[in-house]
PDB file of C-alpha atoms and ligand atoms in Angstrom:
ATOM      1  CA  ALA Z 701      88.378 -70.497 -60.632  1.00 38.00           C
ATOM      2  CA  LYS Z 702      90.001 -67.139 -58.902  1.00 41.00           C
ATOM      3  CA  GLU Z 703      88.067 -67.357 -56.021  1.00 45.00           C
ATOM      4  CA  ARG Z 704      89.517 -70.827 -55.093  1.00 44.00           C
ATOM      5  CA  GLY Z 705      92.897 -68.649 -54.656  1.00 44.00           C
ATOM      6  CA  LYS Z 706      95.483 -71.159 -53.231  1.00 43.00           C
ATOM      7  CA  ASN Z 707      93.708 -74.236 -54.596  1.00 42.00           C
ATOM      8  CA  ASN Z 708      93.882 -72.505 -58.211  1.00 41.00           C
ATOM      9  CA  PHE Z 709      96.955 -75.108 -59.158  1.00 41.00           C
ATOM     10  CA  GLN Z 710      95.348 -77.865 -58.010  1.00 40.00           C
ATOM     11  CA  PHE Z 711      92.360 -76.839 -59.928  1.00 40.00           C
ATOM     12  CA  TYR Z 712      93.668 -76.532 -62.885  1.00 44.00           C
ATOM     13  CA  SER Z 713      96.125 -79.660 -62.885  1.00 46.00           C
ATOM     14  CA  SER Z 714      93.548 -81.521 -62.066  1.00 46.00           C
ATOM     15  CA  ASN Z 715      92.052 -80.401 -65.176  1.00 54.00           C
ATOM     16  CA  LEU Z 716      94.375 -81.117 -67.696  1.00 59.00           C
ATOM     17  CA  ASN Z 717      92.050 -82.337 -70.235  1.00 65.00           C
ATOM     18  CA  GLY Z 718      92.647 -83.542 -73.731  1.00 68.00           C
ATOM     19  CA  ILE Z 719      92.279 -79.901 -75.156  1.00 71.00           C
ATOM     20  CA  SER Z 720      94.877 -78.326 -72.727  1.00 79.00           C
ATOM     21  CA  ILE Z 721      97.433 -80.979 -73.541  1.00 77.00           C
ATOM     22  CA  ARG Z 722      96.987 -80.673 -77.281  1.00 80.00           C
ATOM     23  CA  LYS Z 723      97.391 -77.242 -76.833  1.00 84.00           C
ATOM     24  CA  MET Z 724     100.490 -77.473 -75.028  1.00 86.00           C
ATOM     25  CA  GLU Z 725     102.025 -80.035 -77.385  1.00 88.00           C
ATOM     26  CA  MET Z 726     101.029 -77.310 -79.990  1.00 89.00           C
ATOM     27  CA  GLU Z 727     102.643 -74.515 -78.568  1.00 92.00           C
ATOM     28  CA  THR Z 728     105.989 -76.483 -78.200  1.00 94.00           C
ATOM     29  CA  GLY Z 729     105.592 -77.874 -81.731  1.00 94.00           C
ATOM     30  CA  LEU Z 730     105.109 -74.106 -82.787  1.00 96.00           C
ATOM     31  CA  ARG Z 731     108.369 -73.035 -81.260  1.00 96.00           C
ATOM     32  CA  LYS Z 732     110.318 -76.025 -82.700  1.00 96.00           C
ATOM     33  CA  ALA Z 733     108.317 -74.943 -86.218  1.00 97.00           C
ATOM     34  CA  LEU Z 734     110.024 -71.626 -85.880  1.00 96.00           C
ATOM     35  CA  GLU Z 735     113.433 -72.468 -85.084  1.00 96.00           C
ATOM     36  CA  GLN Z 736     113.411 -75.463 -87.669  1.00 97.00           C
ATOM     37  CA  ASN Z 737     111.979 -73.595 -90.313  1.00 96.00           C
ATOM     38  CA  GLN Z 738     108.966 -75.264 -90.860  1.00 98.00           C
ATOM     39  CA  LEU Z 739     107.037 -71.848 -91.642  1.00 98.00           C
ATOM     40  CA  VAL Z 740     106.367 -71.107 -94.999  1.00 98.00           C
ATOM     41  CA  LEU Z 741     104.272 -68.459 -96.926  1.00 98.00           C
ATOM     42  CA  HIS Z 742     102.039 -68.700 -99.844  1.00 98.00           C
ATOM     43  CA  TYR Z 743     101.269 -65.923-101.781  1.00 98.00           C
ATOM     44  CA  GLN Z 744      98.154 -64.467-103.370  1.00 98.00           C
ATOM     45  CA  PRO Z 745      97.749 -61.568-106.194  1.00 97.00           C
ATOM     46  CA  GLN Z 746      95.473 -58.650-105.582  1.00 98.00           C
ATOM     47  CA  MET Z 747      94.218 -57.579-109.088  1.00 97.00           C
ATOM     48  CA  SER Z 748      93.341 -54.135-110.439  1.00 97.00           C
ATOM     49  CA  LEU Z 749      89.699 -54.878-111.533  1.00 98.00           C
ATOM     50  CA  ILE Z 750      90.078 -51.973-114.099  1.00 96.00           C
ATOM     51  CA  THR Z 751      93.192 -53.256-115.857  1.00 95.00           C
ATOM     52  CA  GLY Z 752      93.238 -56.715-114.967  1.00 94.00           C
ATOM     53  CA  GLU Z 753      96.896 -56.082-113.906  1.00 94.00           C
ATOM     54  CA  LEU Z 754      98.406 -57.644-110.705  1.00 95.00           C
ATOM     55  CA  VAL Z 755      98.706 -54.541-108.064  1.00 96.00           C
ATOM     56  CA  GLY Z 756      99.992 -56.456-104.799  1.00 97.00           C
ATOM     57  CA  ILE Z 757     100.652 -59.738-103.655  1.00 98.00           C
ATOM     58  CA  GLU Z 758      99.130 -60.699 -99.999  1.00 98.00           C
ATOM     59  CA  ALA Z 759     101.564 -63.289 -98.080  1.00 98.00           C
ATOM     60  CA  LEU Z 760      99.502 -66.041 -96.019  1.00 98.00           C
ATOM     61  CA  ILE Z 761     101.342 -68.214 -93.388  1.00 98.00           C
ATOM     62  CA  ARG Z 762     101.401 -72.140 -93.521  1.00 98.00           C
ATOM     63  CA  TRP Z 763     103.169 -74.555 -91.627  1.00 97.00           C
ATOM     64  CA  GLN Z 764     104.914 -77.419 -93.198  1.00 96.00           C
ATOM     65  CA  HIS Z 765     104.494 -79.631 -90.598  1.00 93.00           C
ATOM     66  CA  PRO Z 766     107.110 -82.575 -91.000  1.00 92.00           C
ATOM     67  CA  LYS Z 767     104.221 -85.480 -89.850  1.00 90.00           C
ATOM     68  CA  HIS Z 768     100.735 -83.541 -90.289  1.00 90.00           C
ATOM     69  CA  GLY Z 769     101.438 -81.815 -93.609  1.00 94.00           C
ATOM     70  CA  LEU Z 770     100.537 -78.198 -94.484  1.00 95.00           C
ATOM     71  CA  ILE Z 771      98.554 -76.733 -91.540  1.00 95.00           C
ATOM     72  CA  ALA Z 772      96.225 -73.705 -92.276  1.00 96.00           C
ATOM     73  CA  PRO Z 773      96.978 -70.388 -90.172  1.00 97.00           C
ATOM     74  CA  LEU Z 774      93.562 -70.804 -88.450  1.00 96.00           C
ATOM     75  CA  GLU Z 775      94.632 -73.759 -86.855  1.00 94.00           C
ATOM     76  CA  PHE Z 776      97.801 -71.954 -85.289  1.00 95.00           C
ATOM     77  CA  ILE Z 777      97.559 -68.273 -85.358  1.00 97.00           C
ATOM     78  CA  PRO Z 778      95.044 -67.947 -82.675  1.00 95.00           C
ATOM     79  CA  LEU Z 779      96.947 -70.185 -79.934  1.00 95.00           C
ATOM     80  CA  ALA Z 780     100.286 -67.968 -81.418  1.00 96.00           C
ATOM     81  CA  GLU Z 781      98.242 -64.899 -80.185  1.00 96.00           C
ATOM     82  CA  GLU Z 782      97.277 -66.582 -76.998  1.00 94.00           C
ATOM     83  CA  THR Z 783     100.795 -67.350 -76.073  1.00 94.00           C
ATOM     84  CA  GLY Z 784     102.659 -64.492 -77.320  1.00 95.00           C
ATOM     85  CA  LEU Z 785     104.456 -66.596 -80.051  1.00 96.00           C
ATOM     86  CA  ILE Z 786     102.988 -64.639 -82.650  1.00 97.00           C
ATOM     87  CA  VAL Z 787     105.294 -61.697 -81.676  1.00 97.00           C
ATOM     88  CA  PRO Z 788     108.605 -63.873 -83.000  1.00 97.00           C
ATOM     89  CA  ILE Z 789     106.336 -65.769 -85.592  1.00 98.00           C
ATOM     90  CA  GLY Z 790     105.116 -62.306 -87.181  1.00 98.00           C
ATOM     91  CA  LYS Z 791     108.845 -61.061 -87.178  1.00 98.00           C
ATOM     92  CA  TRP Z 792     109.944 -64.134 -89.255  1.00 98.00           C
ATOM     93  CA  VAL Z 793     106.926 -63.369 -91.533  1.00 98.00           C
ATOM     94  CA  LEU Z 794     107.577 -59.701 -91.910  1.00 98.00           C
ATOM     95  CA  ARG Z 795     111.278 -60.574 -92.787  1.00 98.00           C
ATOM     96  CA  GLU Z 796     110.663 -63.525 -95.202  1.00 98.00           C
ATOM     97  CA  ALA Z 797     108.198 -61.105 -96.823  1.00 98.00           C
ATOM     98  CA  CYS Z 798     110.566 -58.522 -97.397  1.00 98.00           C
ATOM     99  CA  ARG Z 799     113.185 -60.848 -98.478  1.00 98.00           C
ATOM    100  CA  GLN Z 800     110.447 -62.457-101.206  1.00 98.00           C
ATOM    101  CA  ARG Z 801     109.694 -58.949-101.881  1.00 98.00           C
ATOM    102  CA  LYS Z 802     113.563 -57.715-102.632  1.00 97.00           C
ATOM    103  CA  ALA Z 803     113.769 -61.213-104.861  1.00 96.00           C
ATOM    104  CA  TRP Z 804     110.784 -60.161-107.094  1.00 95.00           C
ATOM    105  CA  GLY Z 805     112.383 -56.594-107.467  1.00 94.00           C
ATOM    106  CA  THR Z 806     115.551 -58.383-109.041  1.00 93.00           C
ATOM    107  CA  LEU Z 807     113.542 -60.183-111.358  1.00 92.00           C
ATOM    108  CA  GLY Z 808     111.726 -56.590-112.379  1.00 91.00           C
ATOM    109  CA  TYR Z 809     108.852 -56.627-110.577  1.00 89.00           C
ATOM    110  CA  HIS Z 810     109.172 -53.196-108.560  1.00 84.00           C
ATOM    111  CA  ASP Z 811     105.589 -51.555-108.745  1.00 87.00           C
ATOM    112  CA  PHE Z 812     103.510 -53.391-106.501  1.00 96.00           C
ATOM    113  CA  PRO Z 813     103.644 -53.837-102.270  1.00 98.00           C
ATOM    114  CA  ILE Z 814     103.619 -57.315-100.380  1.00 98.00           C
ATOM    115  CA  ALA Z 815     100.947 -56.905 -98.115  1.00 98.00           C
ATOM    116  CA  VAL Z 816     101.621 -59.334 -94.583  1.00 98.00           C
ATOM    117  CA  ASN Z 817      98.978 -59.863 -91.928  1.00 98.00           C
ATOM    118  CA  VAL Z 818      99.908 -58.333 -88.641  1.00 98.00           C
ATOM    119  CA  SER Z 819      98.400 -59.163 -85.621  1.00 96.00           C
ATOM    120  CA  VAL Z 820      97.191 -56.508 -82.781  1.00 94.00           C
ATOM    121  CA  ARG Z 821      99.413 -58.288 -80.277  1.00 94.00           C
ATOM    122  CA  GLN Z 822     102.346 -57.171 -82.645  1.00 96.00           C
ATOM    123  CA  PHE Z 823     101.647 -53.831 -81.819  1.00 94.00           C
ATOM    124  CA  GLU Z 824     102.624 -54.062 -78.231  1.00 91.00           C
ATOM    125  CA  ASP Z 825     105.850 -54.888 -79.262  1.00 93.00           C
ATOM    126  CA  ASP Z 826     107.961 -51.836 -78.600  1.00 89.00           C
ATOM    127  CA  HIS Z 827     110.590 -53.095 -81.339  1.00 95.00           C
ATOM    128  CA  LEU Z 828     108.043 -53.179 -84.099  1.00 97.00           C
ATOM    129  CA  ILE Z 829     108.703 -50.148 -85.692  1.00 98.00           C
ATOM    130  CA  ASP Z 830     112.520 -50.148 -85.268  1.00 98.00           C
ATOM    131  CA  TYR Z 831     112.333 -53.804 -86.379  1.00 98.00           C
ATOM    132  CA  ILE Z 832     110.416 -52.913 -89.795  1.00 98.00           C
ATOM    133  CA  SER Z 833     112.602 -49.532 -90.642  1.00 98.00           C
ATOM    134  CA  ALA Z 834     115.655 -52.181 -90.317  1.00 98.00           C
ATOM    135  CA  LEU Z 835     114.095 -54.926 -92.793  1.00 98.00           C
ATOM    136  CA  LEU Z 836     113.510 -51.831 -95.260  1.00 98.00           C
ATOM    137  CA  ASP Z 837     117.104 -51.114 -95.022  1.00 98.00           C
ATOM    138  CA  GLU Z 838     118.043 -54.478 -95.295  1.00 98.00           C
ATOM    139  CA  PHE Z 839     116.334 -55.208 -98.194  1.00 98.00           C
ATOM    140  CA  ASP Z 840     116.527 -51.901-100.155  1.00 97.00           C
ATOM    141  CA  LEU Z 841     112.930 -51.392-100.142  1.00 97.00           C
ATOM    142  CA  LYS Z 842     110.859 -48.489-100.140  1.00 97.00           C
ATOM    143  CA  GLY Z 843     107.969 -48.150 -97.515  1.00 98.00           C
ATOM    144  CA  ILE Z 844     105.363 -48.512-100.319  1.00 98.00           C
ATOM    145  CA  HIS Z 845     106.781 -51.421-100.997  1.00 98.00           C
ATOM    146  CA  LEU Z 846     105.348 -52.987 -97.623  1.00 98.00           C
ATOM    147  CA  GLU Z 847     101.631 -53.225 -96.682  1.00 98.00           C
ATOM    148  CA  LEU Z 848     100.319 -53.843 -93.391  1.00 98.00           C
ATOM    149  CA  GLU Z 849      96.955 -55.590 -92.925  1.00 98.00           C
ATOM    150  CA  ILE Z 850      95.236 -54.844 -89.517  1.00 96.00           C
ATOM    151  CA  THR Z 851      92.029 -55.956 -88.240  1.00 92.00           C
ATOM    152  CA  GLU Z 852      89.647 -53.751 -86.530  1.00 89.00           C
ATOM    153  CA  SER Z 853      90.648 -55.116 -83.360  1.00 89.00           C
ATOM    154  CA  ILE Z 854      93.454 -52.491 -83.221  1.00 86.00           C
ATOM    155  CA  MET Z 855      90.886 -50.263 -81.827  1.00 84.00           C
ATOM    156  CA  GLN Z 856      90.789 -52.021 -78.596  1.00 85.00           C
ATOM    157  CA  ASN Z 857      93.976 -49.998 -77.805  1.00 88.00           C
ATOM    158  CA  LEU Z 858      93.128 -47.019 -79.924  1.00 88.00           C
ATOM    159  CA  GLU Z 859      95.798 -44.585 -78.361  1.00 91.00           C
ATOM    160  CA  ASN Z 860      98.616 -46.943 -78.669  1.00 93.00           C
ATOM    161  CA  SER Z 861      97.518 -48.133 -82.338  1.00 93.00           C
ATOM    162  CA  THR Z 862      97.438 -44.672 -83.041  1.00 94.00           C
ATOM    163  CA  ILE Z 863     100.963 -43.630 -82.285  1.00 95.00           C
ATOM    164  CA  ILE Z 864     102.381 -46.896 -83.954  1.00 96.00           C
ATOM    165  CA  LEU Z 865     100.055 -46.333 -87.218  1.00 96.00           C
ATOM    166  CA  ASN Z 866     101.656 -42.836 -87.473  1.00 97.00           C
ATOM    167  CA  LYS Z 867     105.234 -44.020 -87.055  1.00 97.00           C
ATOM    168  CA  LEU Z 868     104.418 -46.813 -89.616  1.00 98.00           C
ATOM    169  CA  LYS Z 869     103.369 -44.108 -91.808  1.00 98.00           C
ATOM    170  CA  GLU Z 870     106.443 -41.829 -91.287  1.00 98.00           C
ATOM    171  CA  LEU Z 871     108.187 -44.963 -93.120  1.00 98.00           C
ATOM    172  CA  ASP Z 872     105.983 -44.766 -95.824  1.00 98.00           C
ATOM    173  CA  VAL Z 873     104.455 -48.028 -95.254  1.00 98.00           C
ATOM    174  CA  LEU Z 874     101.130 -48.713 -96.461  1.00 98.00           C
ATOM    175  CA  LEU Z 875      98.215 -49.601 -94.129  1.00 97.00           C
ATOM    176  CA  SER Z 876      95.034 -51.401 -94.786  1.00 97.00           C
ATOM    177  CA  ILE Z 877      92.027 -52.543 -92.463  1.00 95.00           C
ATOM    178  CA  ASP Z 878      91.445 -56.598 -93.048  1.00 95.00           C
ATOM    179  CA  ASP Z 879      87.986 -58.183 -92.795  1.00 93.00           C
ATOM    180  CA  PHE Z 880      86.367 -54.611 -92.917  1.00 92.00           C
ATOM    181  CA  GLY Z 881      83.031 -54.260 -91.466  1.00 84.00           C
ATOM    182  CA  THR Z 882      82.884 -57.407 -89.307  1.00 86.00           C
ATOM    183  CA  GLY Z 883      84.759 -56.456 -86.178  1.00 77.00           C
ATOM    184  CA  TYR Z 884      84.018 -52.977 -85.022  1.00 66.00           C
ATOM    185  CA  SER Z 885      80.705 -50.922 -84.592  1.00 59.00           C
ATOM    186  CA  SER Z 886      81.847 -47.377 -85.025  1.00 68.00           C
ATOM    187  CA  LEU Z 887      83.402 -45.885 -88.243  1.00 76.00           C
ATOM    188  CA  SER Z 888      84.523 -42.781 -86.576  1.00 78.00           C
ATOM    189  CA  TYR Z 889      87.998 -44.114 -85.925  1.00 80.00           C
ATOM    190  CA  LEU Z 890      88.681 -44.291 -89.463  1.00 82.00           C
ATOM    191  CA  LYS Z 891      88.938 -40.448 -89.784  1.00 81.00           C
ATOM    192  CA  HIS Z 892      91.492 -40.289 -87.342  1.00 85.00           C
ATOM    193  CA  LEU Z 893      94.061 -43.218 -88.463  1.00 91.00           C
ATOM    194  CA  PRO Z 894      96.331 -42.918 -91.394  1.00 94.00           C
ATOM    195  CA  ILE Z 895      94.761 -45.611 -93.477  1.00 94.00           C
ATOM    196  CA  ASP Z 896      95.107 -46.366 -96.962  1.00 96.00           C
ATOM    197  CA  LYS Z 897      92.962 -49.077 -97.764  1.00 96.00           C
ATOM    198  CA  ILE Z 898      89.984 -51.258 -96.513  1.00 95.00           C
ATOM    199  CA  LYS Z 899      89.378 -54.448 -97.421  1.00 96.00           C
ATOM    200  CA  ILE Z 900      86.173 -55.722 -97.606  1.00 95.00           C
ATOM    201  CA  ASP Z 901      85.555 -59.027 -96.030  1.00 94.00           C
ATOM    202  CA  LYS Z 902      85.181 -62.400 -97.589  1.00 94.00           C
ATOM    203  CA  SER Z 903      81.937 -62.813 -96.084  1.00 92.00           C
ATOM    204  CA  PHE Z 904      80.322 -59.439 -97.515  1.00 92.00           C
ATOM    205  CA  VAL Z 905      81.402 -60.792-100.990  1.00 93.00           C
ATOM    206  CA  ASP Z 906      80.134 -64.597-100.499  1.00 92.00           C
ATOM    207  CA  ASP Z 907      76.318 -63.568-101.040  1.00 86.00           C
ATOM    208  CA  ILE Z 908      76.556 -60.518-103.468  1.00 87.00           C
ATOM    209  CA  ILE Z 909      73.492 -60.984-105.355  1.00 74.00           C
ATOM    210  CA  TYR Z 910      71.883 -57.919-107.377  1.00 62.00           C
ATOM    211  CA  HIS Z 911      69.708 -55.792-105.066  1.00 66.00           C
ATOM    212  CA  SER Z 912      70.201 -58.353-102.229  1.00 80.00           C
ATOM    213  CA  ASN Z 913      70.999 -56.596 -99.065  1.00 85.00           C
ATOM    214  CA  GLN Z 914      74.315 -58.311 -99.134  1.00 86.00           C
ATOM    215  CA  GLY Z 915      75.092 -56.358-102.429  1.00 90.00           C
ATOM    216  CA  LYS Z 916      73.774 -52.916-100.989  1.00 90.00           C
ATOM    217  CA  MET Z 917      76.023 -53.588 -98.178  1.00 90.00           C
ATOM    218  CA  VAL Z 918      78.743 -53.987-100.447  1.00 93.00           C
ATOM    219  CA  LYS Z 919      77.921 -50.938-102.523  1.00 94.00           C
ATOM    220  CA  THR Z 920      77.843 -48.872 -99.351  1.00 92.00           C
ATOM    221  CA  ILE Z 921      81.306 -49.964 -98.159  1.00 93.00           C
ATOM    222  CA  ILE Z 922      82.843 -49.211-101.598  1.00 96.00           C
ATOM    223  CA  ASP Z 923      81.054 -45.744-101.569  1.00 95.00           C
ATOM    224  CA  MET Z 924      82.115 -44.892 -98.424  1.00 92.00           C
ATOM    225  CA  GLY Z 925      85.672 -45.952 -98.962  1.00 92.00           C
ATOM    226  CA  LEU Z 926      85.763 -43.820-102.188  1.00 92.00           C
ATOM    227  CA  ASN Z 927      84.233 -40.903-100.408  1.00 91.00           C
ATOM    228  CA  LEU Z 928      86.897 -40.831 -97.672  1.00 90.00           C
ATOM    229  CA  ASN Z 929      89.778 -41.529-100.526  1.00 93.00           C
ATOM    230  CA  PHE Z 930      90.762 -45.090 -99.623  1.00 94.00           C
ATOM    231  CA  SER Z 931      91.417 -47.864-101.814  1.00 96.00           C
ATOM    232  CA  VAL Z 932      88.899 -50.228-101.753  1.00 97.00           C
ATOM    233  CA  ILE Z 933      89.801 -54.276-102.158  1.00 98.00           C
ATOM    234  CA  ALA Z 934      87.138 -57.017-102.134  1.00 98.00           C
ATOM    235  CA  GLU Z 935      88.723 -60.671-100.935  1.00 97.00           C
ATOM    236  CA  GLY Z 936      87.340 -63.793-101.642  1.00 97.00           C
ATOM    237  CA  ILE Z 937      85.919 -63.381-105.126  1.00 97.00           C
ATOM    238  CA  GLU Z 938      85.164 -66.683-106.618  1.00 97.00           C
ATOM    239  CA  THR Z 939      82.587 -66.062-109.541  1.00 96.00           C
ATOM    240  CA  ASN Z 940      82.215 -64.061-112.394  1.00 96.00           C
ATOM    241  CA  GLU Z 941      78.971 -62.777-111.269  1.00 94.00           C
ATOM    242  CA  GLN Z 942      80.786 -61.313-107.958  1.00 95.00           C
ATOM    243  CA  LEU Z 943      83.672 -59.795-110.057  1.00 96.00           C
ATOM    244  CA  HIS Z 944      80.827 -58.230-112.248  1.00 95.00           C
ATOM    245  CA  PHE Z 945      78.980 -56.968-109.346  1.00 95.00           C
ATOM    246  CA  LEU Z 946      81.889 -55.546-107.720  1.00 97.00           C
ATOM    247  CA  LYS Z 947      83.167 -53.996-111.170  1.00 97.00           C
ATOM    248  CA  GLU Z 948      79.751 -52.335-111.860  1.00 95.00           C
ATOM    249  CA  ASN Z 949      79.948 -50.719-108.507  1.00 96.00           C
ATOM    250  CA  GLU Z 950      83.636 -49.577-108.828  1.00 96.00           C
ATOM    251  CA  CYS Z 951      85.581 -51.753-106.680  1.00 98.00           C
ATOM    252  CA  LYS Z 952      88.763 -50.867-108.157  1.00 98.00           C
ATOM    253  CA  ILE Z 953      90.880 -54.096-106.616  1.00 98.00           C
ATOM    254  CA  GLY Z 954      90.008 -57.790-105.998  1.00 98.00           C
ATOM    255  CA  GLN Z 955      91.724 -60.793-104.818  1.00 98.00           C
ATOM    256  CA  GLY Z 956      90.066 -64.607-104.657  1.00 98.00           C
ATOM    257  CA  TYR Z 957      90.297 -68.036-105.976  1.00 98.00           C
ATOM    258  CA  PHE Z 958      88.681 -66.332-109.234  1.00 97.00           C
ATOM    259  CA  PHE Z 959      92.214 -65.036-110.130  1.00 97.00           C
ATOM    260  CA  SER Z 960      94.330 -67.435-108.024  1.00 97.00           C
ATOM    261  CA  LYS Z 961      94.572 -69.697-104.615  1.00 98.00           C
ATOM    262  CA  PRO Z 962      97.513 -68.374-102.441  1.00 98.00           C
ATOM    263  CA  ILE Z 963     100.643 -70.339-104.042  1.00 98.00           C
ATOM    264  CA  PRO Z 964     104.173 -71.177-102.977  1.00 98.00           C
ATOM    265  CA  ALA Z 965     106.804 -68.535-104.137  1.00 97.00           C
ATOM    266  CA  ASP Z 966     108.218 -70.662-107.112  1.00 95.00           C
ATOM    267  CA  GLU Z 967     104.753 -70.752-108.626  1.00 96.00           C
ATOM    268  CA  MET Z 968     104.379 -66.983-108.108  1.00 96.00           C
ATOM    269  CA  VAL Z 969     107.462 -66.239-110.143  1.00 93.00           C
ATOM    270  CA  GLU Z 970     106.104 -68.591-113.000  1.00 92.00           C
ATOM    271  CA  TYR Z 971     102.592 -66.845-112.314  1.00 91.00           C
ATOM    272  CA  LEU Z 972     104.548 -63.469-112.503  1.00 90.00           C
ATOM    273  CA  LEU Z 973     106.579 -64.444-115.898  1.00 87.00           C
ATOM    274  CA  SER Z 974     103.578 -66.035-117.691  1.00 86.00           C
ATOM    275  CA  GLY Z 975     101.905 -62.599-117.696  1.00 77.00           C
ATOM    276  CA  ASN Z 976      98.893 -64.521-116.214  1.00 55.00           C
ATOM    277  CA  GLU Z 977      97.741 -61.570-114.479  1.00 48.00           C
ATOM    278  CA  LYS Z 978      96.880 -59.533-117.799  1.00 41.00           C
TER     279      LYS Z 978
HETATM  280  P1  C2E L1056      92.938 -63.329 -94.246  1.00 68.11           P
HETATM  281  O1  C2E L1056      93.884 -62.613 -94.150  1.00 68.11           O
HETATM  282  O2  C2E L1056      91.519 -62.653 -94.045  1.00 68.11           O
HETATM  283  O3  C2E L1056      93.173 -63.926 -95.424  1.00 68.11           O
HETATM  284  C1  C2E L1056      92.434 -64.521 -96.377  1.00 68.11           C
HETATM  285  C2  C2E L1056      91.880 -65.989 -96.277  1.00 68.11           C
HETATM  286  O4  C2E L1056      90.858 -66.295 -97.391  1.00 68.11           O
HETATM  287  C3  C2E L1056      93.244 -66.648 -96.834  1.00 68.11           C
HETATM  288  O5  C2E L1056      93.007 -67.766 -95.941  1.00 68.11           O
HETATM  289  C4  C2E L1056      93.130 -66.903 -97.988  1.00 68.11           C
HETATM  290  O6  C2E L1056      93.746 -68.125 -98.546  1.00 68.11           O
HETATM  291  C5  C2E L1056      91.470 -67.323 -97.994  1.00 68.11           C
HETATM  292  N1  C2E L1056      90.864 -67.141 -99.321  1.00 68.11           N
HETATM  293  C6  C2E L1056      91.358 -66.029-100.474  1.00 68.11           C
HETATM  294  N2  C2E L1056      90.743 -66.130-101.817  1.00 68.11           N
HETATM  295  C7  C2E L1056      89.732 -66.769-101.161  1.00 68.11           C
HETATM  296  C8  C2E L1056      88.503 -67.278-101.957  1.00 68.11           C
HETATM  297  O7  C2E L1056      88.247 -67.005-103.001  1.00 68.11           O
HETATM  298  N3  C2E L1056      87.808 -67.911-101.752  1.00 68.11           N
HETATM  299  C9  C2E L1056      87.664 -68.726-100.153  1.00 68.11           C
HETATM  300  N4  C2E L1056      87.326 -69.722 -99.711  1.00 68.11           N
HETATM  301  N5  C2E L1056      88.993 -68.393 -99.433  1.00 68.11           N
HETATM  302  C10 C2E L1056      89.921 -67.492 -99.746  1.00 68.11           C
HETATM  303  P2  C2E L1056      94.302 -68.359 -95.150  1.00 68.11           P
HETATM  304  O8  C2E L1056      95.603 -68.591 -96.087  1.00 68.11           O
HETATM  305  O9  C2E L1056      93.676 -70.010 -94.486  1.00 68.11           O
HETATM  306  O10 C2E L1056      94.561 -67.403 -93.697  1.00 68.11           O
HETATM  307  C11 C2E L1056      93.692 -67.699 -92.784  1.00 68.11           C
HETATM  308  C12 C2E L1056      93.795 -66.325 -91.905  1.00 68.11           C
HETATM  309  O11 C2E L1056      95.045 -66.370 -91.443  1.00 68.11           O
HETATM  310  C13 C2E L1056      94.087 -64.755 -92.776  1.00 68.11           C
HETATM  311  O12 C2E L1056      92.860 -64.483 -93.320  1.00 68.11           O
HETATM  312  C14 C2E L1056      94.544 -64.289 -91.400  1.00 68.11           C
HETATM  313  O13 C2E L1056      93.552 -63.570 -90.740  1.00 68.11           O
HETATM  314  C15 C2E L1056      95.283 -65.303 -90.547  1.00 68.11           C
HETATM  315  N6  C2E L1056      96.684 -65.177 -91.205  1.00 68.11           N
HETATM  316  C16 C2E L1056      97.502 -65.940 -92.247  1.00 68.11           C
HETATM  317  N7  C2E L1056      98.653 -65.778 -92.473  1.00 68.11           N
HETATM  318  C17 C2E L1056      98.937 -64.872 -91.514  1.00 68.11           C
HETATM  319  C18 C2E L1056     100.126 -64.322 -90.726  1.00 68.11           C
HETATM  320  O14 C2E L1056     101.248 -64.090 -91.220  1.00 68.11           O
HETATM  321  N8  C2E L1056      99.688 -63.459 -89.512  1.00 68.11           N
HETATM  322  C19 C2E L1056      98.872 -63.070 -88.844  1.00 68.11           C
HETATM  323  N9  C2E L1056      98.996 -62.880 -87.673  1.00 68.11           N
HETATM  324  N10 C2E L1056      97.584 -63.886 -89.454  1.00 68.11           N
HETATM  325  C20 C2E L1056      97.722 -64.676 -90.782  1.00 68.11           C
HETATM  326 CA1   CA L1057      94.571 -60.715 -94.806  1.00 68.11          CA
HETATM  327 CA1   CA L1058      90.227 -60.999 -94.564  1.00 68.11          CA
HETATM  328 CA1   CA L1059      90.745 -62.978 -91.450  1.00 68.11          CA
END
C-alpha cells in the first residue's frame, strides 16, 4: 500500500472492513476496561514435583466484560501489544499482582514468588524499572517475591533487553523464560542473560510419551537447564503420565490443570488455607 503515496488514506478508509472495525471497537473497549476496572487476575499454582508443596503462583489476566463475560487473554493481549495499550495494562497487572502478593504475605504465606507475564513491548518503556522498584517499596516486597515471565521474543532487541534484565536482577527480581523452546533458534543468548528459570512450553508437555521424540526433547531441555543452573518448570501438566515422566526425568517444578486451573484470588486463598497443595 505504501507506494500509493498520497492515496494511502483513501486506500485504507475505503477498506474499513469488518475486521478493522471490530479491532477499533475492541481497542476502545480495552481502554474502557482499564479505566473501569474490568480487568482481573486469576492465579495458578506452581508445584514442587519433589515435595508437592506450592512454590509459586502465576498471575493470568482476564477481561470481565459487562456484556460478553470473561474474555481470555489471547483474545485481547495481541491487540494490546499491537496498539501499545499493553504498557498501561502491563503496569496494572504488575501492581495488582504485587498488591495480591502482599495480601497473601499478610495471611502468613511469605515464601513463594508471584509470577507475572511481561510483554516485550513493556521493555521499551523507560519507566519500567522505576515502576517495579516503586511497587516493591509500596507493597513491602523483596525482589524475590516477584518473578517476571518473559518470552524469547526479547532477543529481537538483545542489547536493550540485556540492560533491562540486568537492572531487574539488581532489584533481585526473578526472571524466567516462558514458552521455552518455541521462539528462538539460538540458545547462545542464555548464557549471557541473568535468567533464573526456564518454563518448558505446554506444547512439548502435551505429547510426552515414553521413548517418543517429544519425550526425549523434554528430557534434553531439563538436562540442559539443570546443567546451566536454571530452575526448570514444566507447564500444561494435565495427566498422571506426564507428571510421572517429568518426575522421572528430574524436572522439579510443574504447573497445569492436573494441580489446578487458574482461579480467582478468593479461591486461591481457600486453596492455600486448605493445604490442598500438600
Ligand atoms: P502463558 O503465559 O504461556 O500461560 C499459560 C496458559 O496455559 C494460560 O492460558 C493457562 O491458563 C493455560 N494453562 C495452564 N495449565 C494448563 C493445562 O494444564 N492445560 C491447558 N489446556 N492449559 C493450561 P491463559 O490464561 O488463557 O493465558 C494465555 C496467554 O496469555 C499466556 O500464556 C500469556 O502469554 C498471555 N497472558 C496472560 N496473562 C497475561 C498478562 O498479564 N500479560 C501478558 N503480557 N500476557 C498475558
Ligand atoms: Ca506465563
Ligand atoms: Ca507458557
Ligand atoms: Ca504463551
